[in-house]
Amino acid sequence: MQFQMPSVGKWIVIALSLILGVAALYLRSRIPQLEKTDEGFKANKKKRNLFMMAGVLTLWLFSGLVLGCFVLSKSAFSVSISPARMDVFGLSMSSSVVMTWIVIAVFSVCAILIRIFVIPRFKETPHGIQLVLETAVGAINDLTREKYGHKNDGLASYFFAMATLFLGSAVVELVGFRPPTTDLSMTSSYALITFVMINVFGIYKKGIKGRAEAYIRPNAIIAPFKLISDLAVPISLACRLFGNMLGGMIVVELIYYALGAFSVGIPAVLGLYFNAFHPLIQFFIFINLSLTFIGEAVEEIE
Amino acid sequence: MTDIGLIAIGAGIAVLTGAGAGLGMGIATGKAVEAIARQPEAGSKINALLILGMALTESTAIYGFVISLIMIFTMGK
């Protein structure tokens, strides 16, 4: 990164945009704010909004021009589908593994702190952290009960852990690292856990005989198709999560690349959708689908 | 034609799965809106089902996207 002296014309544009932006904001503060009942309220509001927009836009232009003076080594746009490797105590590890361990460590410390300091002080009427915890636990409990039945056998706690891990992965992207969920091996491992759970719960509830009988129902001919559709479940779960997360990441990186020095403010708004809202929807879908498949496996057949 | 050109064409064809997914999602949303308009009190249940259905419909588009990505990033080398 090095400073590049802008030309005279550019200096003038920078100065003009700064002066115009500050002037517009100053003029806006001079316009008196009318009450809703006053005459000409709408025109007044329109004028204030217009000055606000002009000020923000010119200041945005100013920041972009100033940042544009610093020459970054700009390379062609490139995205890799596998995350970078890093060296941890002599072991070559994928950065997604390291990131996941950091997220797990942070959440473990938070859980221990909450267990020691917050849970003994719970009151009858929830307030603060207690309210958040009760809402989250209640939501996951309701979800598992709705899909799996009232004896949810610790499924709720497993899915709550999964949900917090997903949330942590999303927050990692907001800080600026590559999220672990954009790694196909990471999403595959989540999907494999679900696959194991489907079979373990199916055998636990119905026995090996009952689980095998589900394949030849209603006819023995469809057994291979059922086997294929069962084996396709982890692949489809992994690819869905991976594709969605990588797609969101590529879109955000493309915006950064396209805007260059002007990427102030706009990527933050888009990032709120692609980095915060989108992962939440995806983890809801992942958990919902896992629960649906587990519920299907333990279903009683008459 | 070079290899990378053929790979690019293949990746483009793989992403065409998005057309089917878009059609399916549009139909699903339309039906959900109709159902909610007819029975507004069932809205929350229909919403949950709609999101699940959307995820399943969307997965075809996602498979195409993943396959095109894998083609671009692994076959070209």
Short mmCIF file of C-alpha atoms in Angstrom, two decimals:
data_model
loop_
_atom_site.label_atom_id
_atom_site.label_comp_id
_atom_site.label_asym_id
_atom_site.label_seq_id
_atom_site.Cartn_x
_atom_site.Cartn_y
_atom_site.Cartn_z
CA MET A 1 0.00 0.00 0.00
CA GLN A 2 1.46 3.31 -0.99
CA PHE A 3 0.20 6.87 -1.30
CA GLN A 4 -0.18 8.17 -4.80
CA MET A 5 -0.33 11.94 -5.33
CA PRO A 6 -3.63 12.75 -7.07
CA SER A 7 -3.69 15.19 -9.99
CA VAL A 8 -4.92 18.78 -9.64
CA GLY A 9 -8.35 17.97 -11.10
CA LYS A 10 -8.77 15.16 -8.61
CA TRP A 11 -7.79 17.46 -5.72
CA ILE A 12 -10.49 19.89 -6.83
CA VAL A 13 -13.12 17.11 -7.00
CA ILE A 14 -12.11 15.85 -3.54
CA ALA A 15 -12.31 19.34 -2.02
CA LEU A 16 -15.59 20.09 -3.78
CA SER A 17 -17.21 16.86 -2.58
CA LEU A 18 -16.10 17.50 1.02
CA ILE A 19 -17.33 21.10 0.97
CA LEU A 20 -20.63 20.19 -0.71
CA GLY A 21 -21.27 17.32 1.70
CA VAL A 22 -20.58 19.36 4.83
CA ALA A 23 -22.57 22.29 3.43
CA ALA A 24 -25.57 20.11 2.64
CA LEU A 25 -25.57 18.61 6.15
CA TYR A 26 -25.14 22.08 7.68
CA LEU A 27 -28.02 23.50 5.60
CA ARG A 28 -30.17 20.59 6.65
CA SER A 29 -29.58 21.41 10.30
CA ARG A 30 -30.62 25.01 9.63
CA ILE A 31 -34.06 24.00 8.26
CA PRO A 32 -36.50 24.05 11.18
CA GLN A 33 -38.26 20.79 11.92
CA LEU A 34 -42.02 21.29 11.69
CA GLU A 35 -44.72 19.50 13.66
CA LYS A 36 -46.97 17.02 11.89
CA THR A 37 -49.95 19.37 12.19
CA ASP A 38 -48.13 22.43 10.79
CA GLU A 39 -48.66 23.77 7.30
CA GLY A 40 -46.18 22.55 4.70
CA PHE A 41 -45.05 19.58 6.76
CA LYS A 42 -44.63 17.30 3.74
CA ALA A 43 -42.60 19.81 1.73
CA ASN A 44 -40.39 20.45 4.74
CA LYS A 45 -39.76 16.75 5.25
CA LYS A 46 -38.97 16.27 1.57
CA LYS A 47 -36.47 19.12 1.67
CA ARG A 48 -34.73 17.74 4.75
CA ASN A 49 -34.51 14.28 3.20
CA LEU A 50 -33.12 15.74 -0.02
CA PHE A 51 -30.34 17.59 1.83
CA MET A 52 -29.57 14.48 3.88
CA MET A 53 -29.25 12.36 0.75
CA ALA A 54 -27.07 14.92 -1.01
CA GLY A 55 -24.79 15.21 2.02
CA VAL A 56 -24.37 11.48 2.52
CA LEU A 57 -23.78 10.84 -1.18
CA THR A 58 -21.12 13.53 -1.56
CA LEU A 59 -19.38 12.43 1.64
CA TRP A 60 -19.41 8.85 0.32
CA LEU A 61 -17.84 10.12 -2.90
CA PHE A 62 -15.23 11.96 -0.83
CA SER A 63 -14.31 8.87 1.18
CA GLY A 64 -14.07 6.79 -1.99
CA LEU A 65 -11.82 9.32 -3.70
CA VAL A 66 -9.54 9.65 -0.69
CA LEU A 67 -9.27 5.88 -0.26
CA GLY A 68 -8.64 5.59 -4.00
CA CYS A 69 -5.38 7.54 -3.50
CA PHE A 70 -3.92 4.56 -1.68
CA VAL A 71 -2.84 2.10 -4.31
CA LEU A 72 -3.53 -1.46 -3.31
CA SER A 73 -1.93 -4.28 -5.18
CA LYS A 74 -5.02 -5.22 -7.15
CA SER A 75 -5.07 -8.67 -8.64
CA ALA A 76 -7.68 -10.41 -10.77
CA PHE A 77 -10.77 -11.63 -8.96
CA SER A 78 -10.28 -15.15 -7.74
CA VAL A 79 -12.11 -17.42 -5.33
CA SER A 80 -11.00 -20.83 -4.19
CA ILE A 81 -13.49 -23.53 -3.25
CA SER A 82 -11.15 -24.93 -0.63
CA PRO A 83 -9.96 -22.72 2.25
CA ALA A 84 -6.33 -21.83 2.82
CA ARG A 85 -4.07 -24.20 4.75
CA MET A 86 -2.25 -22.94 7.80
CA ASP A 87 0.53 -24.26 9.93
CA VAL A 88 -0.48 -25.03 13.55
CA PHE A 89 2.34 -26.45 15.68
CA GLY A 90 3.86 -28.19 12.69
CA LEU A 91 0.55 -29.60 11.47
CA SER A 92 -0.90 -28.45 8.18
CA MET A 93 -4.53 -27.65 8.94
CA SER A 94 -7.36 -26.17 6.95
CA SER A 95 -8.31 -22.70 8.17
CA SER A 96 -11.93 -23.80 8.57
CA VAL A 97 -10.89 -26.37 11.20
CA VAL A 98 -8.95 -23.72 13.13
CA MET A 99 -11.86 -21.27 12.87
CA THR A 100 -14.33 -23.88 14.07
CA TRP A 101 -12.13 -24.70 17.08
CA ILE A 102 -11.90 -21.01 17.93
CA VAL A 103 -15.69 -20.68 17.71
CA ILE A 104 -16.14 -23.80 19.85
CA ALA A 105 -13.67 -22.47 22.44
CA VAL A 106 -15.42 -19.08 22.64
CA PHE A 107 -18.82 -20.70 22.99
CA SER A 108 -17.56 -23.15 25.62
CA VAL A 109 -16.14 -20.32 27.71
CA CYS A 110 -19.43 -18.42 27.31
CA ALA A 111 -21.41 -21.50 28.35
CA ILE A 112 -19.25 -22.06 31.45
CA LEU A 113 -19.49 -18.38 32.42
CA ILE A 114 -23.26 -18.42 31.97
CA ARG A 115 -23.53 -21.64 34.01
CA ILE A 116 -21.47 -20.21 36.88
CA PHE A 117 -22.64 -16.60 36.99
CA VAL A 118 -26.04 -16.32 35.33
CA ILE A 119 -28.01 -19.53 35.86
CA PRO A 120 -27.89 -19.49 39.72
CA ARG A 121 -29.42 -16.01 39.62
CA PHE A 122 -32.43 -16.94 37.50
CA LYS A 123 -35.68 -15.36 38.67
CA GLU A 124 -39.34 -16.15 38.21
CA THR A 125 -39.80 -13.36 35.65
CA PRO A 126 -37.14 -13.61 32.94
CA HIS A 127 -35.04 -10.56 32.22
CA GLY A 128 -31.92 -9.83 30.17
CA ILE A 129 -29.76 -12.86 29.37
CA GLN A 130 -32.29 -15.19 30.95
CA LEU A 131 -34.96 -14.01 28.53
CA VAL A 132 -32.69 -14.60 25.52
CA LEU A 133 -31.71 -18.07 26.74
CA GLU A 134 -35.28 -19.08 27.51
CA THR A 135 -36.52 -17.89 24.12
CA ALA A 136 -33.76 -19.73 22.24
CA VAL A 137 -34.12 -22.98 24.20
CA GLY A 138 -37.91 -22.80 23.94
CA ALA A 139 -37.77 -22.30 20.16
CA ILE A 140 -35.46 -25.30 19.62
CA ASN A 141 -37.52 -27.44 22.00
CA ASP A 142 -40.72 -26.58 20.14
CA LEU A 143 -39.11 -27.37 16.79
CA THR A 144 -37.86 -30.81 17.87
CA ARG A 145 -41.12 -31.67 19.62
CA GLU A 146 -43.13 -30.74 16.58
CA LYS A 147 -41.09 -33.00 14.30
CA TYR A 148 -40.00 -35.80 16.57
CA GLY A 149 -42.53 -36.14 19.36
CA HIS A 150 -42.51 -35.33 23.03
CA LYS A 151 -39.70 -37.65 24.13
CA ASN A 152 -37.01 -35.85 22.21
CA ASP A 153 -34.13 -37.81 23.81
CA GLY A 154 -31.59 -35.02 23.92
CA LEU A 155 -32.11 -34.14 20.26
CA ALA A 156 -32.99 -30.60 21.26
CA SER A 157 -29.66 -30.07 23.00
CA TYR A 158 -27.76 -31.47 20.01
CA PHE A 159 -29.54 -29.15 17.63
CA PHE A 160 -29.06 -26.21 19.97
CA ALA A 161 -25.31 -26.85 19.89
CA MET A 162 -25.49 -27.08 16.10
CA ALA A 163 -27.39 -23.80 15.90
CA THR A 164 -24.84 -21.94 18.03
CA LEU A 165 -22.01 -23.38 15.91
CA PHE A 166 -23.72 -22.12 12.74
CA LEU A 167 -24.26 -18.72 14.31
CA GLY A 168 -20.58 -18.59 15.29
CA SER A 169 -19.53 -19.47 11.74
CA ALA A 170 -21.67 -16.63 10.42
CA VAL A 171 -20.18 -14.14 12.88
CA VAL A 172 -16.67 -15.18 11.78
CA GLU A 173 -17.50 -13.91 8.30
CA LEU A 174 -18.68 -10.56 9.67
CA VAL A 175 -15.26 -10.11 11.31
CA GLY A 176 -13.57 -10.75 7.99
CA PHE A 177 -12.37 -14.35 7.99
CA ARG A 178 -13.50 -17.05 5.63
CA PRO A 179 -16.45 -18.81 7.30
CA PRO A 180 -15.92 -22.52 8.04
CA THR A 181 -19.21 -23.43 6.37
CA THR A 182 -17.77 -22.54 2.94
CA ASP A 183 -15.65 -25.69 3.12
CA LEU A 184 -17.15 -28.79 1.52
CA SER A 185 -15.43 -31.12 3.99
CA MET A 186 -16.87 -29.15 6.93
CA THR A 187 -20.44 -29.27 5.64
CA SER A 188 -19.94 -32.94 4.73
CA SER A 189 -18.98 -33.70 8.31
CA TYR A 190 -22.14 -31.98 9.58
CA ALA A 191 -24.18 -33.97 7.09
CA LEU A 192 -22.45 -37.24 8.08
CA ILE A 193 -23.32 -36.60 11.73
CA THR A 194 -26.95 -36.24 10.67
CA PHE A 195 -26.69 -39.43 8.59
CA VAL A 196 -25.31 -41.38 11.55
CA MET A 197 -28.02 -39.96 13.78
CA ILE A 198 -30.77 -40.96 11.36
CA ASN A 199 -29.59 -44.58 11.40
CA VAL A 200 -28.79 -44.70 15.11
CA PHE A 201 -32.19 -43.32 16.07
CA GLY A 202 -33.93 -45.58 13.57
CA ILE A 203 -32.22 -48.70 14.96
CA TYR A 204 -32.65 -47.53 18.57
CA LYS A 205 -36.38 -47.04 18.12
CA LYS A 206 -37.28 -49.94 15.87
CA GLY A 207 -34.40 -52.42 16.11
CA ILE A 208 -32.26 -53.62 13.24
CA LYS A 209 -35.08 -55.82 11.95
CA GLY A 210 -37.58 -52.99 11.96
CA ARG A 211 -35.11 -50.64 10.26
CA ALA A 212 -34.44 -53.23 7.53
CA GLU A 213 -38.15 -53.88 7.12
CA ALA A 214 -38.72 -50.25 6.24
CA TYR A 215 -36.76 -50.85 3.04
CA ILE A 216 -38.96 -53.62 1.68
CA ARG A 217 -42.19 -51.76 2.30
CA PRO A 218 -44.54 -51.82 0.42
CA ASN A 219 -42.65 -54.00 -2.03
CA ALA A 220 -39.23 -55.61 -2.18
CA ILE A 221 -38.61 -54.17 -5.67
CA ILE A 222 -38.19 -50.62 -4.38
CA ALA A 223 -35.49 -51.58 -1.84
CA PRO A 224 -32.54 -50.41 -4.04
CA PHE A 225 -34.25 -47.08 -4.74
CA LYS A 226 -34.87 -46.53 -1.04
CA LEU A 227 -31.24 -47.37 -0.32
CA ILE A 228 -30.06 -44.84 -2.91
CA SER A 229 -32.37 -42.13 -1.59
CA ASP A 230 -31.09 -42.80 1.94
CA LEU A 231 -27.48 -42.55 0.81
CA ALA A 232 -28.25 -39.35 -1.08
CA VAL A 233 -29.38 -37.57 2.10
CA PRO A 234 -25.91 -36.63 3.45
CA ILE A 235 -24.67 -35.61 -0.02
CA SER A 236 -27.68 -33.38 -0.60
CA LEU A 237 -27.43 -31.80 2.88
CA ALA A 238 -23.71 -31.11 2.47
CA CYS A 239 -23.98 -29.70 -1.06
CA ARG A 240 -26.96 -27.52 -0.18
CA LEU A 241 -25.25 -25.87 2.78
CA PHE A 242 -21.92 -25.53 0.97
CA GLY A 243 -23.43 -24.08 -2.20
CA ASN A 244 -25.55 -21.55 -0.36
CA MET A 245 -22.71 -20.33 1.86
CA LEU A 246 -20.14 -20.18 -0.94
CA GLY A 247 -22.62 -18.40 -3.19
CA GLY A 248 -23.22 -15.71 -0.56
CA MET A 249 -19.49 -15.32 0.03
CA ILE A 250 -18.74 -14.97 -3.70
CA VAL A 251 -21.44 -12.34 -4.11
CA VAL A 252 -20.04 -10.26 -1.23
CA GLU A 253 -16.45 -10.58 -2.51
CA LEU A 254 -17.56 -9.61 -6.01
CA ILE A 255 -19.18 -6.48 -4.60
CA TYR A 256 -15.98 -5.59 -2.73
CA TYR A 257 -13.95 -6.18 -5.87
CA ALA A 258 -16.31 -4.22 -8.14
CA LEU A 259 -16.60 -1.20 -5.82
CA GLY A 260 -12.87 -1.03 -5.13
CA ALA A 261 -12.10 2.06 -3.06
CA PHE A 262 -15.79 2.99 -2.91
CA SER A 263 -16.71 -0.05 -0.82
CA VAL A 264 -17.74 2.02 2.19
CA GLY A 265 -21.18 1.52 3.64
CA ILE A 266 -22.80 -0.38 0.78
CA PRO A 267 -21.16 -3.79 1.48
CA ALA A 268 -22.16 -3.49 5.13
CA VAL A 269 -25.84 -3.33 4.20
CA LEU A 270 -25.54 -6.24 1.78
CA GLY A 271 -23.36 -8.16 4.20
CA LEU A 272 -26.13 -7.96 6.77
CA TYR A 273 -28.25 -10.02 4.39
CA PHE A 274 -25.61 -12.37 3.02
CA ASN A 275 -23.61 -12.87 6.23
CA ALA A 276 -26.27 -12.68 8.93
CA PHE A 277 -29.75 -13.40 7.61
CA HIS A 278 -28.86 -15.97 4.97
CA PRO A 279 -26.87 -18.30 7.32
CA LEU A 280 -29.71 -18.16 9.83
CA ILE A 281 -32.21 -19.31 7.19
CA GLN A 282 -29.77 -22.01 6.08
CA PHE A 283 -29.23 -23.38 9.56
CA PHE A 284 -33.00 -23.38 10.13
CA ILE A 285 -33.39 -25.39 6.93
CA PHE A 286 -30.54 -27.75 7.84
CA ILE A 287 -31.99 -28.47 11.27
CA ASN A 288 -35.50 -28.77 9.89
CA LEU A 289 -34.45 -31.25 7.21
CA SER A 290 -32.36 -33.29 9.67
CA LEU A 291 -35.31 -33.48 12.04
CA THR A 292 -37.63 -34.45 9.20
CA PHE A 293 -35.35 -37.30 8.14
CA ILE A 294 -34.87 -38.50 11.74
CA GLY A 295 -38.61 -38.32 12.30
CA GLU A 296 -39.13 -40.36 9.15
CA ALA A 297 -36.68 -43.02 10.32
CA VAL A 298 -38.36 -43.52 13.72
CA GLU A 299 -41.89 -43.42 12.36
CA GLU A 300 -44.05 -46.31 13.51
CA ILE A 301 -45.43 -48.48 10.75
CA GLU A 302 -48.62 -50.41 11.37
CA MET B 1 -11.38 -24.83 -28.79
CA THR B 2 -9.29 -24.99 -25.68
CA ASP B 3 -10.10 -27.09 -22.65
CA ILE B 4 -10.92 -24.09 -20.48
CA GLY B 5 -13.47 -22.91 -23.06
CA LEU B 6 -15.26 -26.26 -22.99
CA ILE B 7 -15.17 -26.25 -19.19
CA ALA B 8 -16.73 -22.78 -19.16
CA ILE B 9 -19.51 -23.92 -21.52
CA GLY B 10 -20.15 -26.98 -19.34
CA ALA B 11 -20.27 -24.86 -16.20
CA GLY B 12 -22.73 -22.51 -17.86
CA ILE B 13 -24.98 -25.42 -18.85
CA ALA B 14 -24.81 -26.82 -15.29
CA VAL B 15 -26.06 -23.53 -13.86
CA LEU B 16 -29.15 -23.71 -16.12
CA THR B 17 -30.72 -25.85 -13.37
CA GLY B 18 -31.57 -22.49 -11.78
CA ALA B 19 -34.35 -22.02 -14.35
CA GLY B 20 -36.26 -25.05 -13.11
CA ALA B 21 -35.74 -24.09 -9.49
CA GLY B 22 -37.00 -20.58 -10.15
CA LEU B 23 -40.12 -21.92 -11.83
CA GLY B 24 -40.78 -24.31 -8.97
CA MET B 25 -40.25 -21.68 -6.30
CA GLY B 26 -42.56 -19.28 -8.10
CA ILE B 27 -45.32 -21.87 -8.30
CA ALA B 28 -44.85 -22.83 -4.64
CA THR B 29 -44.99 -19.21 -3.47
CA GLY B 30 -48.06 -18.52 -5.58
CA LYS B 31 -49.87 -21.50 -4.12
CA ALA B 32 -48.84 -20.52 -0.58
CA VAL B 33 -50.19 -16.99 -1.09
CA GLU B 34 -53.45 -18.43 -2.40
CA ALA B 35 -53.71 -20.75 0.58
CA ILE B 36 -53.02 -17.97 3.08
CA ALA B 37 -55.53 -15.69 1.37
CA ARG B 38 -58.13 -18.42 1.69
CA GLN B 39 -57.27 -19.31 5.28
CA PRO B 40 -55.23 -16.57 6.98
CA GLU B 41 -55.23 -18.31 10.39
CA ALA B 42 -53.15 -21.20 8.96
CA GLY B 43 -50.46 -18.72 7.87
CA SER B 44 -47.69 -19.77 10.26
CA LYS B 45 -48.02 -23.46 9.40
CA ILE B 46 -48.06 -22.75 5.67
CA ASN B 47 -45.00 -20.51 6.09
CA ALA B 48 -42.99 -23.26 7.77
CA LEU B 49 -43.95 -25.74 5.06
CA LEU B 50 -43.16 -23.17 2.37
CA ILE B 51 -39.65 -22.58 3.70
CA LEU B 52 -39.00 -26.33 3.84
CA GLY B 53 -40.34 -26.78 0.32
CA MET B 54 -38.26 -23.85 -0.89
CA ALA B 55 -35.13 -25.44 0.54
CA LEU B 56 -35.84 -28.68 -1.27
CA THR B 57 -36.67 -26.89 -4.53
CA GLU B 58 -33.66 -24.64 -4.28
CA SER B 59 -31.34 -27.60 -3.84
CA THR B 60 -31.53 -28.46 -7.56
CA ALA B 61 -30.20 -25.01 -8.40
CA ILE B 62 -27.55 -25.37 -5.72
CA TYR B 63 -26.41 -28.73 -7.11
CA GLY B 64 -25.94 -27.13 -10.51
CA PHE B 65 -24.00 -24.28 -8.93
CA VAL B 66 -21.76 -26.63 -6.93
CA ILE B 67 -21.09 -28.80 -9.98
CA SER B 68 -20.17 -25.77 -12.09
CA LEU B 69 -17.86 -24.52 -9.33
CA ILE B 70 -16.17 -27.91 -9.06
CA MET B 71 -15.78 -27.99 -12.85
CA ILE B 72 -14.17 -24.55 -12.93
CA PHE B 73 -11.87 -25.02 -9.96
CA THR B 74 -10.75 -28.61 -10.28
CA MET B 75 -10.90 -29.53 -13.96
CA GLY B 76 -9.02 -26.51 -15.28
CA LYS B 77 -5.82 -27.38 -13.46
#
